[in-house]
JSON list of C-alpha atoms in Angstrom, two decimals:
[
{"chain": "A", "resi": 1431, "resn": "ASP", "atom": "CA", "xyz": [115.38, 63.20, 157.94]},
{"chain": "A", "resi": 1432, "resn": "PRO", "atom": "CA", "xyz": [115.49, 61.72, 154.84]},
{"chain": "A", "resi": 1433, "resn": "PRO", "atom": "CA", "xyz": [115.21, 64.12, 152.22]},
{"chain": "A", "resi": 1434, "resn": "SER", "atom": "CA", "xyz": [111.90, 64.95, 150.96]},
{"chain": "A", "resi": 1435, "resn": "PRO", "atom": "CA", "xyz": [111.21, 63.64, 147.35]},
{"chain": "A", "resi": 1436, "resn": "ASP", "atom": "CA", "xyz": [111.19, 67.01, 145.79]},
{"chain": "A", "resi": 1437, "resn": "ASP", "atom": "CA", "xyz": [114.62, 68.04, 147.78]},
{"chain": "A", "resi": 1438, "resn": "ALA", "atom": "CA", "xyz": [116.16, 65.01, 146.12]},
{"chain": "A", "resi": 1439, "resn": "SER", "atom": "CA", "xyz": [114.78, 65.77, 142.79]},
{"chain": "A", "resi": 1440, "resn": "ASN", "atom": "CA", "xyz": [116.03, 69.54, 143.22]},
{"chain": "A", "resi": 1441, "resn": "SER", "atom": "CA", "xyz": [119.71, 68.52, 144.56]},
{"chain": "A", "resi": 1442, "resn": "SER", "atom": "CA", "xyz": [122.58, 66.99, 143.38]},
{"chain": "A", "resi": 1443, "resn": "THR", "atom": "CA", "xyz": [126.05, 66.01, 144.72]},
{"chain": "A", "resi": 1444, "resn": "THR", "atom": "CA", "xyz": [129.17, 66.75, 143.29]},
{"chain": "A", "resi": 1445, "resn": "ALA", "atom": "CA", "xyz": [132.48, 64.47, 143.67]},
{"chain": "A", "resi": 1446, "resn": "SER", "atom": "CA", "xyz": [133.85, 66.05, 146.85]},
{"chain": "A", "resi": 1447, "resn": "GLY", "atom": "CA", "xyz": [130.52, 64.76, 148.67]},
{"chain": "A", "resi": 1448, "resn": "LYS", "atom": "CA", "xyz": [129.27, 68.91, 149.01]},
{"chain": "A", "resi": 1449, "resn": "SER", "atom": "CA", "xyz": [125.27, 69.01, 148.06]},
{"chain": "A", "resi": 1450, "resn": "ILE", "atom": "CA", "xyz": [123.85, 72.01, 146.21]},
{"chain": "A", "resi": 1451, "resn": "THR", "atom": "CA", "xyz": [120.35, 72.53, 144.63]},
{"chain": "A", "resi": 1452, "resn": "LEU", "atom": "CA", "xyz": [118.81, 74.27, 142.00]},
{"chain": "A", "resi": 1453, "resn": "LYS", "atom": "CA", "xyz": [117.95, 77.22, 144.28]},
{"chain": "A", "resi": 1454, "resn": "ASP", "atom": "CA", "xyz": [121.32, 77.97, 144.32]},
{"chain": "A", "resi": 1455, "resn": "THR", "atom": "CA", "xyz": [122.40, 78.30, 140.68]},
{"chain": "A", "resi": 1456, "resn": "THR", "atom": "CA", "xyz": [121.45, 80.89, 138.07]},
{"chain": "A", "resi": 1457, "resn": "ALA", "atom": "CA", "xyz": [119.13, 79.95, 135.16]},
{"chain": "A", "resi": 1458, "resn": "PRO", "atom": "CA", "xyz": [119.75, 80.48, 131.49]},
{"chain": "A", "resi": 1459, "resn": "PRO", "atom": "CA", "xyz": [117.70, 83.49, 129.74]},
{"chain": "A", "resi": 1460, "resn": "ASP", "atom": "CA", "xyz": [114.82, 82.46, 128.49]},
{"chain": "A", "resi": 1461, "resn": "THR", "atom": "CA", "xyz": [114.63, 81.78, 124.37]},
{"chain": "A", "resi": 1462, "resn": "ALA", "atom": "CA", "xyz": [113.18, 85.29, 124.16]},
{"chain": "A", "resi": 1463, "resn": "PHE", "atom": "CA", "xyz": [115.67, 87.26, 126.19]},
{"chain": "A", "resi": 1464, "resn": "PHE", "atom": "CA", "xyz": [118.67, 85.28, 123.73]},
{"chain": "A", "resi": 1465, "resn": "SER", "atom": "CA", "xyz": [116.24, 86.21, 120.94]},
{"chain": "A", "resi": 1466, "resn": "ILE", "atom": "CA", "xyz": [116.20, 89.85, 121.42]},
{"chain": "A", "resi": 1467, "resn": "GLN", "atom": "CA", "xyz": [119.69, 90.59, 121.91]},
{"chain": "A", "resi": 1468, "resn": "SER", "atom": "CA", "xyz": [120.83, 88.99, 118.80]},
{"chain": "A", "resi": 1469, "resn": "SER", "atom": "CA", "xyz": [118.31, 91.00, 117.03]},
{"chain": "A", "resi": 1470, "resn": "LYS", "atom": "CA", "xyz": [120.08, 94.29, 118.56]},
{"chain": "A", "resi": 1471, "resn": "PHE", "atom": "CA", "xyz": [123.37, 92.57, 118.18]},
{"chain": "A", "resi": 1472, "resn": "LYS", "atom": "CA", "xyz": [122.65, 92.31, 114.33]},
{"chain": "A", "resi": 1473, "resn": "HIS", "atom": "CA", "xyz": [121.66, 95.61, 114.10]},
{"chain": "A", "resi": 1474, "resn": "SER", "atom": "CA", "xyz": [124.41, 97.22, 115.50]},
{"chain": "A", "resi": 1475, "resn": "LEU", "atom": "CA", "xyz": [126.41, 95.43, 113.55]},
{"chain": "A", "resi": 1476, "resn": "LEU", "atom": "CA", "xyz": [124.82, 96.27, 110.23]},
{"chain": "A", "resi": 1477, "resn": "HIS", "atom": "CA", "xyz": [124.56, 99.68, 110.89]},
{"chain": "A", "resi": 1478, "resn": "SER", "atom": "CA", "xyz": [128.47, 99.87, 111.95]},
{"chain": "A", "resi": 1479, "resn": "LEU", "atom": "CA", "xyz": [129.33, 98.19, 108.23]},
{"chain": "A", "resi": 1480, "resn": "GLY", "atom": "CA", "xyz": [127.41, 100.68, 106.85]},
{"chain": "A", "resi": 1481, "resn": "GLU", "atom": "CA", "xyz": [128.63, 103.54, 108.23]},
{"chain": "A", "resi": 1482, "resn": "PHE", "atom": "CA", "xyz": [132.31, 101.70, 107.19]},
{"chain": "A", "resi": 1483, "resn": "LEU", "atom": "CA", "xyz": [131.35, 101.49, 103.77]},
{"chain": "A", "resi": 1484, "resn": "THR", "atom": "CA", "xyz": [129.83, 104.52, 103.83]},
{"chain": "A", "resi": 1485, "resn": "SER", "atom": "CA", "xyz": [133.08, 106.55, 104.96]},
{"chain": "A", "resi": 1486, "resn": "ALA", "atom": "CA", "xyz": [135.49, 104.05, 102.65]},
{"chain": "A", "resi": 1487, "resn": "PHE", "atom": "CA", "xyz": [133.37, 104.58, 99.53]},
{"chain": "A", "resi": 1488, "resn": "ALA", "atom": "CA", "xyz": [132.17, 108.03, 99.70]},
{"chain": "A", "resi": 1489, "resn": "ASP", "atom": "CA", "xyz": [134.80, 109.56, 97.92]},
{"chain": "A", "resi": 1490, "resn": "ASP", "atom": "CA", "xyz": [134.71, 106.57, 95.05]},
{"chain": "A", "resi": 1491, "resn": "GLU", "atom": "CA", "xyz": [133.81, 107.73, 91.73]},
{"chain": "A", "resi": 1492, "resn": "GLU", "atom": "CA", "xyz": [131.45, 104.67, 90.93]},
{"chain": "A", "resi": 1493, "resn": "SER", "atom": "CA", "xyz": [129.34, 105.33, 93.90]},
{"chain": "A", "resi": 1494, "resn": "SER", "atom": "CA", "xyz": [129.17, 109.31, 94.01]},
{"chain": "A", "resi": 1495, "resn": "GLY", "atom": "CA", "xyz": [125.99, 109.11, 91.68]},
{"chain": "A", "resi": 1496, "resn": "SER", "atom": "CA", "xyz": [124.28, 108.66, 95.11]},
{"chain": "A", "resi": 1497, "resn": "TYR", "atom": "CA", "xyz": [125.13, 112.15, 96.20]},
{"chain": "A", "resi": 1498, "resn": "PHE", "atom": "CA", "xyz": [124.15, 115.26, 95.31]},
{"chain": "A", "resi": 1499, "resn": "SER", "atom": "CA", "xyz": [127.15, 117.87, 95.21]},
{"chain": "A", "resi": 1500, "resn": "GLN", "atom": "CA", "xyz": [129.52, 119.67, 93.70]},
{"chain": "A", "resi": 1501, "resn": "ASP", "atom": "CA", "xyz": [131.65, 116.61, 92.87]},
{"chain": "A", "resi": 1502, "resn": "LEU", "atom": "CA", "xyz": [128.85, 115.08, 91.49]},
{"chain": "A", "resi": 1503, "resn": "LEU", "atom": "CA", "xyz": [127.87, 118.12, 88.96]},
{"chain": "A", "resi": 1504, "resn": "ASP", "atom": "CA", "xyz": [131.48, 118.71, 87.87]},
{"chain": "A", "resi": 1505, "resn": "GLN", "atom": "CA", "xyz": [132.11, 114.58, 87.02]},
{"chain": "A", "resi": 1506, "resn": "LEU", "atom": "CA", "xyz": [128.74, 114.60, 85.31]},
{"chain": "A", "resi": 1507, "resn": "SER", "atom": "CA", "xyz": [129.72, 117.70, 83.07]},
{"chain": "A", "resi": 1508, "resn": "ASP", "atom": "CA", "xyz": [133.56, 116.20, 82.38]},
{"chain": "A", "resi": 1509, "resn": "SER", "atom": "CA", "xyz": [131.75, 112.86, 81.30]},
{"chain": "A", "resi": 1510, "resn": "ASN", "atom": "CA", "xyz": [133.67, 110.86, 83.91]},
{"chain": "A", "resi": 1511, "resn": "PRO", "atom": "CA", "xyz": [133.54, 107.36, 82.51]},
{"chain": "A", "resi": 1512, "resn": "HIS", "atom": "CA", "xyz": [133.54, 105.30, 85.30]},
{"chain": "A", "resi": 1513, "resn": "LEU", "atom": "CA", "xyz": [129.86, 107.10, 86.34]},
{"chain": "A", "resi": 1514, "resn": "LYS", "atom": "CA", "xyz": [127.43, 104.97, 84.68]},
{"chain": "A", "resi": 1515, "resn": "GLY", "atom": "CA", "xyz": [123.83, 106.47, 86.51]},
{"chain": "A", "resi": 1516, "resn": "VAL", "atom": "CA", "xyz": [122.46, 109.00, 88.97]},
{"chain": "A", "resi": 1517, "resn": "TRP", "atom": "CA", "xyz": [120.86, 107.85, 92.08]},
{"chain": "A", "resi": 1518, "resn": "LEU", "atom": "CA", "xyz": [119.65, 110.31, 94.10]},
{"chain": "A", "resi": 1519, "resn": "GLN", "atom": "CA", "xyz": [116.00, 109.19, 95.11]},
{"chain": "A", "resi": 1520, "resn": "ALA", "atom": "CA", "xyz": [114.67, 110.89, 98.38]},
{"chain": "A", "resi": 1521, "resn": "LYS", "atom": "CA", "xyz": [117.44, 113.57, 98.75]},
{"chain": "A", "resi": 1522, "resn": "ASN", "atom": "CA", "xyz": [114.84, 116.47, 99.13]},
{"chain": "A", "resi": 1523, "resn": "LEU", "atom": "CA", "xyz": [115.91, 117.76, 96.04]},
{"chain": "A", "resi": 1524, "resn": "ASN", "atom": "CA", "xyz": [114.24, 120.70, 94.68]},
{"chain": "A", "resi": 1525, "resn": "ASP", "atom": "CA", "xyz": [113.71, 122.37, 91.07]},
{"chain": "A", "resi": 1526, "resn": "ASP", "atom": "CA", "xyz": [116.88, 124.27, 91.87]},
{"chain": "A", "resi": 1527, "resn": "HIS", "atom": "CA", "xyz": [118.92, 121.05, 92.14]},
{"chain": "A", "resi": 1528, "resn": "VAL", "atom": "CA", "xyz": [117.23, 119.41, 89.10]},
{"chain": "A", "resi": 1529, "resn": "LYS", "atom": "CA", "xyz": [118.13, 122.42, 87.05]},
{"chain": "A", "resi": 1530, "resn": "GLN", "atom": "CA", "xyz": [121.51, 122.17, 88.01]},
{"chain": "A", "resi": 1531, "resn": "LEU", "atom": "CA", "xyz": [121.75, 118.75, 87.33]},
{"chain": "A", "resi": 1532, "resn": "CYS", "atom": "CA", "xyz": [120.20, 119.18, 84.47]},
{"chain": "A", "resi": 1533, "resn": "GLU", "atom": "CA", "xyz": [122.75, 121.80, 83.09]},
{"chain": "A", "resi": 1534, "resn": "ALA", "atom": "CA", "xyz": [125.59, 118.83, 84.18]},
{"chain": "A", "resi": 1535, "resn": "LEU", "atom": "CA", "xyz": [123.68, 116.25, 82.19]},
{"chain": "A", "resi": 1536, "resn": "ILE", "atom": "CA", "xyz": [123.41, 118.05, 78.87]},
{"chain": "A", "resi": 1537, "resn": "ARG", "atom": "CA", "xyz": [127.03, 118.22, 78.45]},
{"chain": "A", "resi": 1538, "resn": "ASN", "atom": "CA", "xyz": [127.71, 114.32, 79.70]},
{"chain": "A", "resi": 1539, "resn": "LYS", "atom": "CA", "xyz": [127.45, 111.63, 77.46]},
{"chain": "A", "resi": 1540, "resn": "VAL", "atom": "CA", "xyz": [128.21, 108.69, 79.51]},
{"chain": "A", "resi": 1541, "resn": "ALA", "atom": "CA", "xyz": [125.56, 108.05, 82.18]},
{"chain": "A", "resi": 1542, "resn": "THR", "atom": "CA", "xyz": [122.35, 105.71, 81.07]},
{"chain": "A", "resi": 1543, "resn": "GLU", "atom": "CA", "xyz": [120.39, 105.94, 84.17]},
{"chain": "A", "resi": 1544, "resn": "VAL", "atom": "CA", "xyz": [118.79, 108.46, 85.93]},
{"chain": "A", "resi": 1545, "resn": "TRP", "atom": "CA", "xyz": [116.65, 108.11, 89.57]},
{"chain": "A", "resi": 1546, "resn": "LEU", "atom": "CA", "xyz": [114.79, 110.84, 90.83]},
{"chain": "A", "resi": 1547, "resn": "PRO", "atom": "CA", "xyz": [111.78, 109.24, 92.61]},
{"chain": "A", "resi": 1548, "resn": "SER", "atom": "CA", "xyz": [110.56, 110.97, 95.70]},
{"chain": "A", "resi": 1549, "resn": "ASN", "atom": "CA", "xyz": [112.03, 114.20, 95.88]},
{"chain": "A", "resi": 1550, "resn": "GLN", "atom": "CA", "xyz": [110.13, 117.61, 95.35]},
{"chain": "A", "resi": 1551, "resn": "ILE", "atom": "CA", "xyz": [110.34, 117.78, 91.78]},
{"chain": "A", "resi": 1552, "resn": "THR", "atom": "CA", "xyz": [107.34, 120.04, 90.33]},
{"chain": "A", "resi": 1553, "resn": "ASP", "atom": "CA", "xyz": [106.17, 121.08, 86.62]},
{"chain": "A", "resi": 1554, "resn": "THR", "atom": "CA", "xyz": [109.29, 123.51, 86.68]},
{"chain": "A", "resi": 1555, "resn": "GLY", "atom": "CA", "xyz": [111.35, 120.89, 87.52]},
{"chain": "A", "resi": 1556, "resn": "ALA", "atom": "CA", "xyz": [110.27, 118.92, 84.78]},
{"chain": "A", "resi": 1557, "resn": "ALA", "atom": "CA", "xyz": [110.70, 121.22, 82.19]},
{"chain": "A", "resi": 1558, "resn": "HIS", "atom": "CA", "xyz": [114.36, 121.60, 83.11]},
{"chain": "A", "resi": 1559, "resn": "ILE", "atom": "CA", "xyz": [114.62, 117.56, 82.51]},
{"chain": "A", "resi": 1560, "resn": "ALA", "atom": "CA", "xyz": [112.38, 117.87, 79.22]},
{"chain": "A", "resi": 1561, "resn": "HIS", "atom": "CA", "xyz": [115.06, 120.91, 78.13]},
{"chain": "A", "resi": 1562, "resn": "MET", "atom": "CA", "xyz": [117.81, 118.22, 78.87]},
{"chain": "A", "resi": 1563, "resn": "LEU", "atom": "CA", "xyz": [116.27, 115.35, 77.13]},
{"chain": "A", "resi": 1564, "resn": "LYS", "atom": "CA", "xyz": [116.17, 117.60, 73.32]},
{"chain": "A", "resi": 1565, "resn": "PHE", "atom": "CA", "xyz": [120.30, 117.54, 73.95]},
{"chain": "A", "resi": 1566, "resn": "ASN", "atom": "CA", "xyz": [121.29, 114.41, 76.20]},
{"chain": "A", "resi": 1567, "resn": "LYS", "atom": "CA", "xyz": [122.12, 111.22, 74.06]},
{"chain": "A", "resi": 1568, "resn": "SER", "atom": "CA", "xyz": [123.09, 108.51, 76.90]},
{"chain": "A", "resi": 1569, "resn": "ILE", "atom": "CA", "xyz": [120.08, 108.51, 79.09]},
{"chain": "A", "resi": 1570, "resn": "LYS", "atom": "CA", "xyz": [117.91, 105.20, 78.72]},
{"chain": "A", "resi": 1571, "resn": "GLU", "atom": "CA", "xyz": [116.19, 104.73, 81.97]},
{"chain": "A", "resi": 1572, "resn": "LEU", "atom": "CA", "xyz": [114.49, 107.68, 83.83]},
{"chain": "A", "resi": 1573, "resn": "PHE", "atom": "CA", "xyz": [112.55, 107.54, 86.51]},
{"chain": "A", "resi": 1574, "resn": "LEU", "atom": "CA", "xyz": [110.70, 110.76, 88.59]},
{"chain": "A", "resi": 1575, "resn": "GLY", "atom": "CA", "xyz": [108.22, 108.42, 90.50]},
{"chain": "A", "resi": 1576, "resn": "GLU", "atom": "CA", "xyz": [106.58, 110.14, 93.65]},
{"chain": "A", "resi": 1577, "resn": "ASN", "atom": "CA", "xyz": [106.76, 113.55, 92.80]},
{"chain": "A", "resi": 1578, "resn": "ASP", "atom": "CA", "xyz": [104.40, 116.94, 92.02]},
{"chain": "A", "resi": 1579, "resn": "ILE", "atom": "CA", "xyz": [104.69, 116.52, 88.38]},
{"chain": "A", "resi": 1580, "resn": "GLY", "atom": "CA", "xyz": [101.81, 117.99, 86.84]},
{"chain": "A", "resi": 1581, "resn": "PRO", "atom": "CA", "xyz": [100.13, 117.57, 83.29]},
{"chain": "A", "resi": 1582, "resn": "LYS", "atom": "CA", "xyz": [102.10, 120.92, 82.14]},
{"chain": "A", "resi": 1583, "resn": "GLY", "atom": "CA", "xyz": [105.28, 119.00, 83.31]},
{"chain": "A", "resi": 1584, "resn": "ALA", "atom": "CA", "xyz": [104.04, 116.05, 81.40]},
{"chain": "A", "resi": 1585, "resn": "ALA", "atom": "CA", "xyz": [103.40, 117.42, 78.32]},
{"chain": "A", "resi": 1586, "resn": "ALA", "atom": "CA", "xyz": [106.80, 119.17, 78.39]},
{"chain": "A", "resi": 1587, "resn": "LEU", "atom": "CA", "xyz": [108.50, 115.95, 78.85]},
{"chain": "A", "resi": 1588, "resn": "ALA", "atom": "CA", "xyz": [106.03, 114.56, 75.92]},
{"chain": "A", "resi": 1589, "resn": "SER", "atom": "CA", "xyz": [107.30, 117.25, 73.84]},
{"chain": "A", "resi": 1590, "resn": "ALA", "atom": "CA", "xyz": [111.33, 116.49, 74.36]},
{"chain": "A", "resi": 1591, "resn": "LEU", "atom": "CA", "xyz": [110.49, 112.76, 73.07]},
{"chain": "A", "resi": 1592, "resn": "ALA", "atom": "CA", "xyz": [108.27, 114.21, 70.26]},
{"chain": "A", "resi": 1593, "resn": "ARG", "atom": "CA", "xyz": [111.10, 116.26, 69.22]},
{"chain": "A", "resi": 1594, "resn": "GLY", "atom": "CA", "xyz": [114.45, 114.25, 68.18]},
{"chain": "A", "resi": 1595, "resn": "ASN", "atom": "CA", "xyz": [114.73, 112.02, 71.78]},
{"chain": "A", "resi": 1596, "resn": "THR", "atom": "CA", "xyz": [115.45, 108.41, 70.46]},
{"chain": "A", "resi": 1597, "resn": "THR", "atom": "CA", "xyz": [117.67, 107.28, 73.46]},
{"chain": "A", "resi": 1598, "resn": "LEU", "atom": "CA", "xyz": [115.41, 107.34, 76.26]},
{"chain": "A", "resi": 1599, "resn": "VAL", "atom": "CA", "xyz": [113.62, 103.83, 76.57]},
{"chain": "A", "resi": 1600, "resn": "ALA", "atom": "CA", "xyz": [111.81, 103.43, 80.13]},
{"chain": "A", "resi": 1601, "resn": "LEU", "atom": "CA", "xyz": [110.65, 106.60, 81.80]},
{"chain": "A", "resi": 1602, "resn": "GLY", "atom": "CA", "xyz": [108.83, 106.46, 85.31]},
{"chain": "A", "resi": 1603, "resn": "LEU", "atom": "CA", "xyz": [106.11, 108.78, 86.17]},
{"chain": "A", "resi": 1604, "resn": "GLY", "atom": "CA", "xyz": [104.35, 106.99, 88.95]},
{"chain": "A", "resi": 1605, "resn": "ASP", "atom": "CA", "xyz": [102.34, 108.28, 91.84]},
{"chain": "A", "resi": 1606, "resn": "ASN", "atom": "CA", "xyz": [102.56, 112.20, 90.11]},
{"chain": "A", "resi": 1607, "resn": "ARG", "atom": "CA", "xyz": [99.36, 113.78, 88.96]},
{"chain": "A", "resi": 1608, "resn": "ILE", "atom": "CA", "xyz": [99.71, 114.28, 85.52]},
{"chain": "A", "resi": 1609, "resn": "GLY", "atom": "CA", "xyz": [96.07, 113.24, 84.52]},
{"chain": "A", "resi": 1610, "resn": "VAL", "atom": "CA", "xyz": [94.07, 112.51, 81.97]},
{"chain": "A", "resi": 1611, "resn": "GLU", "atom": "CA", "xyz": [95.84, 116.02, 79.96]},
{"chain": "A", "resi": 1612, "resn": "GLY", "atom": "CA", "xyz": [99.12, 114.66, 80.33]},
{"chain": "A", "resi": 1613, "resn": "ALA", "atom": "CA", "xyz": [98.49, 111.35, 79.16]},
{"chain": "A", "resi": 1614, "resn": "GLY", "atom": "CA", "xyz": [97.28, 112.93, 76.13]},
{"chain": "A", "resi": 1615, "resn": "ALA", "atom": "CA", "xyz": [100.68, 114.67, 75.99]},
{"chain": "A", "resi": 1616, "resn": "PHE", "atom": "CA", "xyz": [102.29, 111.21, 75.85]},
{"chain": "A", "resi": 1617, "resn": "ALA", "atom": "CA", "xyz": [100.10, 109.33, 73.49]},
{"chain": "A", "resi": 1618, "resn": "ALA", "atom": "CA", "xyz": [100.29, 112.17, 71.11]},
{"chain": "A", "resi": 1619, "resn": "ALA", "atom": "CA", "xyz": [104.09, 111.76, 71.37]},
{"chain": "A", "resi": 1620, "resn": "LEU", "atom": "CA", "xyz": [104.29, 108.71, 70.73]},
{"chain": "A", "resi": 1621, "resn": "ARG", "atom": "CA", "xyz": [102.83, 108.85, 67.36]},
{"chain": "A", "resi": 1622, "resn": "HIS", "atom": "CA", "xyz": [106.38, 110.80, 66.45]},
{"chain": "A", "resi": 1623, "resn": "ASN", "atom": "CA", "xyz": [109.03, 109.06, 69.02]},
{"chain": "A", "resi": 1624, "resn": "HIS", "atom": "CA", "xyz": [109.42, 104.91, 68.12]},
{"chain": "A", "resi": 1625, "resn": "SER", "atom": "CA", "xyz": [112.19, 104.66, 70.50]},
{"chain": "A", "resi": 1626, "resn": "LEU", "atom": "CA", "xyz": [110.26, 104.71, 74.12]},
{"chain": "A", "resi": 1627, "resn": "HIS", "atom": "CA", "xyz": [109.31, 101.09, 75.39]},
{"chain": "A", "resi": 1628, "resn": "THR", "atom": "CA", "xyz": [108.20, 101.71, 78.89]},
{"chain": "A", "resi": 1629, "resn": "LEU", "atom": "CA", "xyz": [105.99, 104.43, 80.47]},
{"chain": "A", "resi": 1630, "resn": "ASP", "atom": "CA", "xyz": [104.49, 104.15, 84.02]},
{"chain": "A", "resi": 1631, "resn": "VAL", "atom": "CA", "xyz": [101.73, 106.50, 84.37]},
{"chain": "A", "resi": 1632, "resn": "LYS", "atom": "CA", "xyz": [100.19, 104.84, 87.40]},
{"chain": "A", "resi": 1633, "resn": "ASN", "atom": "CA", "xyz": [98.51, 106.78, 90.35]},
{"chain": "A", "resi": 1634, "resn": "ASN", "atom": "CA", "xyz": [98.30, 109.74, 88.45]},
{"chain": "A", "resi": 1635, "resn": "GLY", "atom": "CA", "xyz": [94.40, 110.11, 88.38]},
{"chain": "A", "resi": 1636, "resn": "ILE", "atom": "CA", "xyz": [93.96, 108.16, 85.22]},
{"chain": "A", "resi": 1637, "resn": "PRO", "atom": "CA", "xyz": [91.10, 105.72, 84.97]},
{"chain": "A", "resi": 1638, "resn": "LYS", "atom": "CA", "xyz": [92.10, 102.10, 84.33]},
{"chain": "A", "resi": 1639, "resn": "LYS", "atom": "CA", "xyz": [89.63, 101.50, 81.85]},
{"chain": "A", "resi": 1640, "resn": "SER", "atom": "CA", "xyz": [89.80, 104.76, 80.05]},
{"chain": "A", "resi": 1641, "resn": "SER", "atom": "CA", "xyz": [90.51, 104.89, 76.01]},
{"chain": "A", "resi": 1642, "resn": "ILE", "atom": "CA", "xyz": [93.51, 106.76, 76.45]},
{"chain": "A", "resi": 1643, "resn": "ARG", "atom": "CA", "xyz": [95.13, 104.46, 78.35]},
{"chain": "A", "resi": 1644, "resn": "GLY", "atom": "CA", "xyz": [94.86, 101.79, 76.11]},
{"chain": "A", "resi": 1645, "resn": "LEU", "atom": "CA", "xyz": [95.90, 103.64, 73.61]},
{"chain": "A", "resi": 1646, "resn": "LEU", "atom": "CA", "xyz": [99.38, 104.35, 75.42]},
{"chain": "A", "resi": 1647, "resn": "ASN", "atom": "CA", "xyz": [99.45, 100.87, 76.30]},
{"chain": "A", "resi": 1648, "resn": "LYS", "atom": "CA", "xyz": [99.23, 100.04, 72.45]},
{"chain": "A", "resi": 1649, "resn": "MET", "atom": "CA", "xyz": [101.53, 102.55, 71.49]},
{"chain": "A", "resi": 1650, "resn": "LEU", "atom": "CA", "xyz": [104.32, 101.60, 74.01]},
{"chain": "A", "resi": 1651, "resn": "GLU", "atom": "CA", "xyz": [103.82, 97.55, 72.53]},
{"chain": "A", "resi": 1652, "resn": "PHE", "atom": "CA", "xyz": [104.13, 98.73, 69.11]},
{"chain": "A", "resi": 1653, "resn": "ASN", "atom": "CA", "xyz": [107.00, 100.60, 69.70]},
{"chain": "A", "resi": 1654, "resn": "ALA", "atom": "CA", "xyz": [108.50, 97.12, 71.51]},
{"chain": "A", "resi": 1655, "resn": "SER", "atom": "CA", "xyz": [107.15, 95.13, 68.68]},
{"chain": "A", "resi": 1656, "resn": "ASP", "atom": "CA", "xyz": [109.66, 93.87, 66.15]},
{"chain": "A", "resi": 1657, "resn": "PRO", "atom": "CA", "xyz": [109.68, 95.92, 63.18]},
{"chain": "A", "resi": 1658, "resn": "GLY", "atom": "CA", "xyz": [110.46, 92.71, 60.74]},
{"chain": "A", "resi": 1659, "resn": "ASP", "atom": "CA", "xyz": [106.74, 91.28, 61.76]},
{"chain": "A", "resi": 1660, "resn": "GLU", "atom": "CA", "xyz": [104.93, 92.95, 59.04]},
{"chain": "A", "resi": 1661, "resn": "SER", "atom": "CA", "xyz": [101.64, 91.48, 60.22]},
{"chain": "A", "resi": 1662, "resn": "LEU", "atom": "CA", "xyz": [102.08, 92.72, 63.80]},
{"chain": "A", "resi": 1663, "resn": "VAL", "atom": "CA", "xyz": [102.80, 96.09, 63.11]},
{"chain": "A", "resi": 1664, "resn": "LEU", "atom": "CA", "xyz": [99.71, 96.32, 60.80]},
{"chain": "A", "resi": 1665, "resn": "GLY", "atom": "CA", "xyz": [97.58, 95.26, 62.87]},
{"chain": "A", "resi": 1666, "resn": "LEU", "atom": "CA", "xyz": [99.28, 97.61, 65.81]},
{"chain": "A", "resi": 1667, "resn": "GLN", "atom": "CA", "xyz": [98.85, 100.33, 63.45]},
{"chain": "A", "resi": 1668, "resn": "GLU", "atom": "CA", "xyz": [94.78, 99.28, 62.95]},
{"chain": "A", "resi": 1669, "resn": "GLU", "atom": "CA", "xyz": [94.09, 99.07, 66.31]},
{"chain": "A", "resi": 1670, "resn": "LEU", "atom": "CA", "xyz": [95.79, 102.42, 67.17]},
{"chain": "A", "resi": 1671, "resn": "THR", "atom": "CA", "xyz": [93.96, 103.98, 64.13]},
{"chain": "A", "resi": 1672, "resn": "ASN", "atom": "CA", "xyz": [90.38, 103.07, 66.03]},
{"chain": "A", "resi": 1673, "resn": "LEU", "atom": "CA", "xyz": [91.44, 104.08, 69.19]},
{"chain": "A", "resi": 1674, "resn": "VAL", "atom": "CA", "xyz": [92.52, 107.13, 68.10]},
{"chain": "A", "resi": 1675, "resn": "SER", "atom": "CA", "xyz": [88.85, 107.93, 66.47]},
{"chain": "A", "resi": 1676, "resn": "SER", "atom": "CA", "xyz": [87.44, 106.83, 69.27]},
{"chain": "A", "resi": 1677, "resn": "LEU", "atom": "CA", "xyz": [88.83, 109.52, 71.44]},
{"chain": "A", "resi": 1678, "resn": "PRO", "atom": "CA", "xyz": [87.36, 113.06, 72.34]},
{"chain": "A", "resi": 1679, "resn": "PRO", "atom": "CA", "xyz": [88.37, 115.29, 70.47]},
{"chain": "A", "resi": 1680, "resn": "ASP", "atom": "CA", "xyz": [90.54, 117.50, 72.67]},
{"chain": "A", "resi": 1681, "resn": "VAL", "atom": "CA", "xyz": [92.09, 114.56, 72.91]},
{"chain": "A", "resi": 1682, "resn": "ALA", "atom": "CA", "xyz": [92.92, 112.97, 69.79]}
]
């Protein structure tokens, strides 16, 4: 019998004359299958590469600032010239760990950055950091966001800034709980400290339109301004005076 139209469209003849149909072949996987397999392969490759790099460079002096260990503390105490910073975000560090770190940083003369966000630092740990800042003269950027620092910890840090630390230019305290009281402590400190240019206090229970937040912003703007621009400096001084006079007595 002659082949039906369907059979004709689903069959072909090889050079040897053998007829095959699509039923005899394996259809290629669809696009979704390839996409999933490709994604799994890339993930596996990146994971393996990460494991390799970690094992290959874990002992490297420049990368050891990302691991809390006695080796790190020793390098900081010795002011290892290759160790320019400490990056210990989300390492489950508590106040005791911070105390050890600060004891090493007091002796350090090289590290310029200290990152400690997303740990378990409380007012006690903040007090250790504040004590360290009274002696350390190299740290320019300090980030303590997403911890458990309250008004007392903020007051301790502010006191360190008011009493001699002229090195720190950026301090991150976002997502803590310093409140209006802690913000007031920094406002008071900035009357004496003219080095801090950046202070992150977002998500700390400080109303966005509060006078204390406005005062902090103006003080930071004043610190960052060009001291040679006399008109700008005088204008900011006048604004600061007006803001301070409008604050409640317990804050001003």
